[in-house]
């Protein structure tokens, strides 16, 4: 079993960003995680578990807040080999 932890960081120009990160796995919603909002950058974490070898794609989408617009991470390939 392989565990892969992914961190999404959101940088702000002033106050720490707040809101949520929606993680996607292979294009499907995986988990919505609140940003910690206590530092700049604010961060959110999630883990993926592989019981056999394989891979998939991960994307993180920031919801935005009163001070910052939403944004997307782009697509990252992860896996257990």
Tab-separated table of C-alpha atoms in Angstrom, residues 1-74:
chain	number	residue	atom	x	y	z
A	1	UNK	CA	0.000	0.000	0.000
A	2	UNK	CA	1.337	3.404	-0.981
A	3	UNK	CA	0.102	6.676	0.543
A	4	UNK	CA	0.732	9.920	-1.313
A	5	UNK	CA	-0.024	13.223	0.427
A	6	UNK	CA	-0.687	16.261	-1.742
A	7	UNK	CA	-0.377	19.849	-0.459
A	8	UNK	CA	-2.100	22.808	-2.095
A	9	UNK	CA	-0.674	26.229	-1.196
A	10	UNK	CA	-2.416	29.527	-1.943
A	11	UNK	CA	-0.311	32.688	-1.782
A	12	UNK	CA	-1.901	36.067	-1.062
A	13	UNK	CA	-0.527	39.584	-1.337
A	14	UNK	CA	-1.829	40.624	2.084
A	15	UNK	CA	-4.069	38.696	4.451
A	16	UNK	CA	-3.773	34.897	4.373
A	17	UNK	CA	-6.195	33.368	1.853
A	18	UNK	CA	-9.208	31.517	3.263
A	19	UNK	CA	-11.825	29.334	1.624
A	20	UNK	CA	-11.599	25.805	0.300
A	21	UNK	CA	-9.526	23.612	-1.976
A	22	UNK	CA	-11.502	21.082	-4.013
A	23	UNK	CA	-9.210	18.190	-4.924
A	24	UNK	CA	-10.038	16.123	-8.013
A	25	UNK	CA	-8.740	12.624	-8.799
A	26	UNK	CA	-8.932	11.513	-12.435
A	27	UNK	CA	-11.304	14.418	-13.072
A	28	UNK	CA	-13.815	13.436	-10.376
A	29	UNK	CA	-14.303	15.335	-7.099
A	30	UNK	CA	-12.206	13.703	-4.378
A	31	UNK	CA	-12.265	15.866	-1.266
A	32	UNK	CA	-13.018	19.471	-0.300
A	33	UNK	CA	-10.586	20.762	2.334
A	34	UNK	CA	-10.581	24.161	4.098
A	35	UNK	CA	-7.414	26.228	3.848
A	36	UNK	CA	-5.746	26.665	7.232
A	37	UNK	CA	-5.950	30.496	6.828
A	38	UNK	CA	-3.369	31.107	9.567
A	39	UNK	CA	-0.332	31.762	7.421
A	40	UNK	CA	0.577	33.047	3.995
A	41	UNK	CA	0.604	30.821	2.043
A	42	UNK	CA	-2.466	29.058	3.364
A	43	UNK	CA	-2.403	25.302	2.859
A	44	UNK	CA	-4.716	22.324	2.521
A	45	UNK	CA	-3.740	18.644	2.481
A	46	UNK	CA	-5.245	15.394	1.259
A	47	UNK	CA	-3.956	11.846	0.847
A	48	UNK	CA	-4.400	9.235	-1.851
A	49	UNK	CA	-4.023	5.497	-1.188
A	50	UNK	CA	-2.887	2.967	-3.774
A	51	UNK	CA	-3.265	-0.721	-2.860
A	52	UNK	CA	-1.592	-1.824	-6.106
A	53	UNK	CA	0.665	-0.183	-8.647
A	54	UNK	CA	-1.049	2.473	-10.707
A	55	UNK	CA	-1.363	6.167	-11.267
A	56	UNK	CA	-3.894	8.940	-11.617
A	57	UNK	CA	-4.219	12.660	-12.080
A	58	UNK	CA	-4.769	15.228	-9.343
A	59	UNK	CA	-5.979	18.802	-9.642
A	60	UNK	CA	-6.582	21.360	-6.875
A	61	UNK	CA	-9.113	24.160	-7.367
A	62	UNK	CA	-9.209	27.139	-4.984
A	63	UNK	CA	-12.702	28.522	-4.281
A	64	UNK	CA	-11.579	32.111	-3.689
A	65	UNK	CA	-12.623	34.366	-0.816
A	66	UNK	CA	-13.520	38.028	-0.177
A	67	UNK	CA	-9.943	39.116	-1.004
A	68	UNK	CA	-8.738	36.670	-3.661
A	69	UNK	CA	-10.145	35.129	-6.821
A	70	UNK	CA	-10.393	31.383	-7.337
A	71	UNK	CA	-7.644	29.539	-9.176
A	72	UNK	CA	-6.652	26.074	-10.444
A	73	UNK	CA	-3.392	24.212	-9.959
A	74	UNK	CA	-3.161	22.457	-13.282
